[in-house]
Amino acid sequence: MSTPFGTRLRAALDAYGPLCVGIDPHAALLEQWGLTQDADGLRAFGLAVVEAAAGRAGVVKPQVAFFERFGSKGFAALEEVIAAARAAGLIVLSDAKRGDIGSTMAGYASAWLEPGSPLESDAVTISPYLGPDSLRETITTAVRADKGVFVLAATSNPEAASLQTARTADVASEEDQTVARRVARDVSWANGSPAFEGGLGPVGLVIGATVDRDEVGLGDEVLGGTPILAPGFGAQGATPEDLITRFGATAGQVLASESRSILGTGPAGIAAVISERAARYQEVLRG
């Protein structure tokens, strides 16, 4: 029997700190790295990031869209990058942002979370905006396979704020509930299992590092045992110190996602930058 995702994530956080290294081979970076604008360039880029991250960070996050743009050859490159990362002992969080209903969502769950799938990852990002209940089977698949999911709740892009801070119509006791808070509550059921008591569960939330958690209604009281993927560090402006100021008591369960701020250093310097950034986050957490 394999180890639950939350246990593996906790071990990675304890060993390497919260840095999550993005693998985002967009066109400008491929050019900067001197790589071709094709699947071969993607493959070389992704494998170089994996090599640099292994032993220096615990988690990598491939951005699926940059591979998908090259069709089947791009997905073949992604499969190789994911396999190499997992073989190197890294946790792979595929940033696919899948969201649908019924058998379609079950298909996505099988693609990204089922053992033996060509795209098998340790976790995947998913969207709740076809209704949080549409994710139930995906979450069940994740629990069964000892995988994880990260549900979009309060993302770092400013155009999402009006939706995610909107108030939902609910019972009187929840009359001030935001959409983001409703999402968090409606997908957290798996984290309440006795199997995950006292640790991290399989269901995480995406909460931007630049988001005001009070404004979106995601205080500490709704985040117990919940892994947090926090985009917005690095190029988007959040600093390691914001890990404490933004997340407070929950800082120890945060994955601080950085992509451009690390990848932009180029292939020659990326390993040193990952080491430096990982050490800085760990220093901040130690106080």
Coordinates of C-alpha atoms in Angstrom, one line a residue:
M1 CA 0.0 0.0 0.0
S2 CA 1.4 3.4 -0.9
T3 CA 1.8 6.4 1.4
P4 CA -1.1 9.0 1.4
F5 CA -0.4 12.2 -0.5
G6 CA -0.6 14.4 2.6
T7 CA 2.0 12.4 4.4
R8 CA 4.4 12.6 1.4
L9 CA 3.8 16.3 1.0
R10 CA 4.4 16.9 4.8
A11 CA 7.7 15.0 4.5
A12 CA 8.7 17.1 1.5
L13 CA 7.8 20.4 3.2
D14 CA 9.8 19.3 6.3
A15 CA 12.8 18.3 4.3
Y16 CA 13.0 21.1 1.7
G17 CA 10.6 23.9 2.8
P18 CA 7.7 25.3 0.9
L19 CA 9.3 26.2 -2.4
C20 CA 7.3 24.8 -5.4
V21 CA 9.2 25.2 -8.6
G22 CA 7.1 25.9 -11.7
I23 CA 7.9 24.2 -15.0
D24 CA 6.6 26.8 -17.4
P25 CA 8.2 26.5 -20.9
H26 CA 6.5 29.5 -22.5
A27 CA 7.9 30.8 -25.8
A28 CA 10.0 33.6 -24.4
L29 CA 11.8 31.3 -22.0
L30 CA 12.5 28.7 -24.6
E31 CA 14.1 31.4 -26.7
Q32 CA 16.0 32.8 -23.7
W33 CA 17.3 29.3 -22.9
G34 CA 18.4 28.8 -26.6
L35 CA 15.9 26.0 -27.1
T36 CA 13.7 25.2 -30.1
Q37 CA 10.0 26.2 -30.2
D38 CA 8.8 22.6 -30.4
A39 CA 8.3 19.5 -28.3
D40 CA 12.1 18.8 -28.2
G41 CA 12.6 22.3 -26.7
L42 CA 9.9 21.6 -24.1
R43 CA 11.4 18.2 -23.2
A44 CA 14.9 19.7 -22.8
F45 CA 13.6 22.6 -20.7
G46 CA 11.5 20.4 -18.4
L47 CA 14.2 17.8 -17.8
A48 CA 16.7 20.6 -17.0
V49 CA 14.3 22.1 -14.4
V50 CA 13.8 18.6 -12.9
E51 CA 17.5 18.0 -12.7
A52 CA 18.0 21.4 -11.0
A53 CA 15.2 20.9 -8.5
A54 CA 16.0 17.4 -7.5
G55 CA 17.5 17.4 -4.0
R56 CA 16.9 21.1 -3.7
A57 CA 13.1 21.4 -3.6
G58 CA 10.4 19.0 -2.8
V59 CA 7.7 19.8 -5.4
V60 CA 7.6 20.8 -9.1
K61 CA 4.6 22.1 -10.9
P62 CA 4.4 21.6 -14.7
Q63 CA 2.1 24.1 -16.4
V64 CA 0.2 21.8 -18.7
A65 CA -0.9 24.5 -21.1
F66 CA 2.6 25.2 -22.4
F67 CA 3.0 21.5 -23.3
E68 CA -0.5 21.2 -24.7
R69 CA 0.1 23.8 -27.3
F70 CA 2.3 21.3 -29.2
G71 CA -0.4 18.7 -29.3
S72 CA 0.4 15.0 -29.0
K73 CA 4.2 15.6 -29.2
G74 CA 3.9 18.2 -26.4
F75 CA 2.0 15.7 -24.2
A76 CA 4.7 13.1 -24.9
A77 CA 7.3 15.5 -23.7
L78 CA 5.2 16.2 -20.6
E79 CA 4.9 12.5 -19.9
E80 CA 8.7 12.2 -19.9
V81 CA 9.2 15.3 -17.7
I82 CA 6.6 14.0 -15.1
A83 CA 8.2 10.5 -15.1
A84 CA 11.7 11.9 -14.6
A85 CA 10.5 14.2 -11.8
R86 CA 8.8 11.3 -10.0
A87 CA 11.8 9.1 -10.5
A88 CA 14.0 11.8 -8.9
G89 CA 11.8 11.8 -5.8
L90 CA 10.0 15.0 -6.5
I91 CA 6.3 15.5 -5.9
V92 CA 4.7 16.4 -9.2
L93 CA 1.7 18.8 -9.0
S94 CA 0.3 19.0 -12.6
D95 CA -1.2 22.4 -13.1
A96 CA -4.0 21.4 -15.5
K97 CA -7.0 23.2 -13.9
R98 CA -9.5 20.6 -15.1
G99 CA -13.2 21.0 -14.3
D100 CA -16.2 19.3 -15.7
I101 CA -19.1 17.0 -14.8
G102 CA -19.9 13.3 -14.7
S103 CA -18.0 10.9 -16.9
T104 CA -15.9 13.7 -18.4
M105 CA -14.5 14.7 -15.0
A106 CA -13.9 11.0 -14.2
G107 CA -11.9 10.8 -17.4
Y108 CA -9.7 13.7 -16.2
A109 CA -9.3 12.1 -12.8
S110 CA -8.2 8.9 -14.5
A111 CA -5.7 10.7 -16.8
W112 CA -3.9 12.6 -14.0
L113 CA -4.3 10.5 -10.9
E114 CA -4.7 6.8 -11.7
P115 CA -1.6 4.7 -11.1
G116 CA -0.1 3.6 -14.4
S117 CA -1.5 6.5 -16.5
P118 CA 1.0 8.0 -18.9
L119 CA 0.3 11.4 -17.2
E120 CA 0.3 10.0 -13.7
S121 CA 1.1 12.8 -11.2
D122 CA 1.0 13.1 -7.5
A123 CA -1.6 15.9 -7.6
V124 CA -3.5 18.0 -10.1
T125 CA -5.2 21.4 -9.9
I126 CA -9.0 21.3 -10.5
S127 CA -11.8 23.9 -10.9
P128 CA -15.0 23.9 -8.8
Y129 CA -16.9 26.3 -10.9
L130 CA -19.2 23.7 -12.4
G131 CA -20.3 23.1 -8.8
P132 CA -18.1 21.7 -6.0
D133 CA -20.1 18.4 -6.0
S134 CA -18.9 17.8 -9.6
L135 CA -15.5 17.1 -8.0
R136 CA -16.6 14.4 -5.6
E137 CA -15.6 11.5 -7.9
T138 CA -12.2 13.1 -8.6
I139 CA -11.6 13.6 -4.9
T140 CA -12.6 10.0 -4.3
T141 CA -10.2 8.8 -7.0
A142 CA -7.4 10.9 -5.4
V143 CA -8.0 9.4 -1.9
R144 CA -8.2 5.8 -3.3
A145 CA -4.9 6.3 -5.2
D146 CA -3.1 8.2 -2.4
K147 CA -3.0 11.3 -4.6
G148 CA -3.9 14.9 -4.1
V149 CA -6.0 17.6 -5.7
F150 CA -5.7 21.4 -5.4
V151 CA -9.0 23.2 -5.9
L152 CA -9.1 26.7 -7.2
A153 CA -10.5 28.9 -4.3
A154 CA -9.0 32.3 -4.3
T155 CA -6.6 32.8 -7.2
S156 CA -3.9 35.5 -7.5
N157 CA -5.3 37.0 -10.7
P158 CA -7.1 40.3 -9.9
E159 CA -10.0 39.7 -12.4
A160 CA -11.1 36.8 -10.2
A161 CA -11.8 38.8 -7.1
S162 CA -15.3 39.9 -7.9
L163 CA -16.4 36.3 -8.4
Q164 CA -14.5 34.7 -5.5
T165 CA -15.5 37.4 -3.0
A166 CA -19.2 37.4 -4.0
R167 CA -21.6 36.3 -1.3
T168 CA -23.6 33.1 -1.7
A169 CA -27.2 32.6 -0.7
D170 CA -27.2 30.1 2.1
V171 CA -28.7 29.3 5.5
A172 CA -28.7 32.1 8.0
S173 CA -25.6 30.9 9.9
E174 CA -23.6 31.2 6.7
E175 CA -25.2 34.4 5.3
D176 CA -21.8 36.2 5.0
Q177 CA -20.1 33.3 3.2
T178 CA -18.0 34.1 0.2
V179 CA -17.9 31.9 -2.9
A180 CA -14.2 31.1 -2.0
R181 CA -15.2 30.0 1.5
R182 CA -18.1 28.0 0.2
V183 CA -15.8 26.2 -2.2
A184 CA -13.3 25.5 0.7
R185 CA -16.1 24.0 2.9
D186 CA -17.7 22.0 0.1
V187 CA -14.5 20.2 -0.9
S188 CA -12.9 19.6 2.5
W189 CA -14.9 16.5 3.4
A190 CA -12.1 14.1 2.5
N191 CA -9.6 15.9 4.8
G192 CA -11.8 15.1 7.8
S193 CA -11.2 11.3 7.5
P194 CA -9.5 9.8 10.6
A195 CA -6.8 8.6 8.3
F196 CA -5.6 12.2 7.9
E197 CA -6.2 13.4 11.5
G198 CA -3.4 15.7 12.7
G199 CA -1.8 15.9 9.3
L200 CA -2.3 17.1 5.8
G201 CA -5.3 15.7 3.8
P202 CA -5.5 15.0 0.1
V203 CA -7.6 18.0 -0.8
G204 CA -5.7 21.3 -1.1
L205 CA -6.8 24.8 -2.0
V206 CA -5.3 27.3 -4.4
I207 CA -5.0 30.6 -2.5
G208 CA -2.9 33.4 -4.1
A209 CA -0.1 34.9 -2.0
T210 CA -1.4 38.3 -3.0
V211 CA -4.9 37.6 -1.8
D212 CA -6.4 39.2 1.4
R213 CA -7.6 36.0 3.1
D214 CA -10.0 38.0 5.3
E215 CA -11.6 39.5 2.3
V216 CA -12.2 36.1 0.7
G217 CA -13.3 34.5 3.9
L218 CA -10.5 31.9 4.1
G219 CA -9.3 32.3 7.7
D220 CA -7.4 29.7 9.7
E221 CA -10.6 28.1 11.0
V222 CA -11.4 26.6 7.6
L223 CA -7.9 25.6 6.6
G224 CA -7.0 22.9 9.2
G225 CA -5.3 20.0 7.6
T226 CA -5.6 21.7 4.1
P227 CA -2.5 21.9 1.9
I228 CA -2.3 25.3 0.2
L229 CA -0.9 26.1 -3.2
A230 CA 0.0 29.8 -3.2
P231 CA 0.8 31.3 -6.6
G232 CA 2.0 34.9 -6.6
F233 CA 5.5 34.5 -5.2
G234 CA 8.4 35.9 -7.1
A235 CA 7.5 37.7 -10.3
Q236 CA 4.0 38.5 -9.2
G237 CA 5.4 40.4 -6.2
A238 CA 5.0 38.3 -3.1
T239 CA 8.2 37.6 -1.1
P240 CA 9.2 34.8 1.3
E241 CA 8.3 37.1 4.2
D242 CA 4.7 37.2 2.9
L243 CA 4.5 33.5 3.7
I244 CA 4.1 34.6 7.4
T245 CA 2.3 37.9 6.9
R246 CA -0.3 36.4 4.5
F247 CA -0.7 32.9 5.9
G248 CA 0.2 33.2 9.6
A249 CA -0.6 30.0 11.5
T250 CA -1.1 28.1 8.3
A251 CA 2.3 29.0 6.7
G252 CA 3.7 25.5 7.4
Q253 CA 1.1 23.9 5.1
V254 CA 1.8 26.3 2.1
L255 CA 3.5 25.5 -1.2
A256 CA 5.0 28.8 -2.4
S257 CA 4.9 28.6 -6.1
E258 CA 7.6 30.4 -8.1
S259 CA 8.2 30.1 -11.9
R260 CA 9.4 33.1 -13.9
S261 CA 11.6 34.4 -11.0
I262 CA 13.5 31.2 -11.0
L263 CA 13.3 30.1 -14.7
G264 CA 14.3 33.5 -15.9
T265 CA 17.9 33.0 -14.6
G266 CA 18.6 30.6 -17.4
P267 CA 19.8 27.0 -17.4
A268 CA 23.3 27.8 -16.0
G269 CA 22.0 29.5 -12.9
I270 CA 18.8 27.7 -12.1
A271 CA 20.1 25.2 -9.6
A272 CA 21.8 27.9 -7.5
V273 CA 18.7 30.0 -7.5
I274 CA 16.5 27.1 -6.4
S275 CA 18.9 26.4 -3.5
E276 CA 18.9 30.0 -2.5
R277 CA 15.2 30.5 -2.7
A278 CA 14.5 27.2 -0.8
A279 CA 16.9 28.2 1.9
R280 CA 15.3 31.6 2.2
Y281 CA 11.8 30.2 2.7
Q282 CA 13.1 27.8 5.3
E283 CA 14.8 30.6 7.2
V284 CA 11.5 32.7 7.2
L285 CA 9.6 29.7 8.6
R286 CA 12.1 29.2 11.3
G287 CA 11.7 32.8 12.3

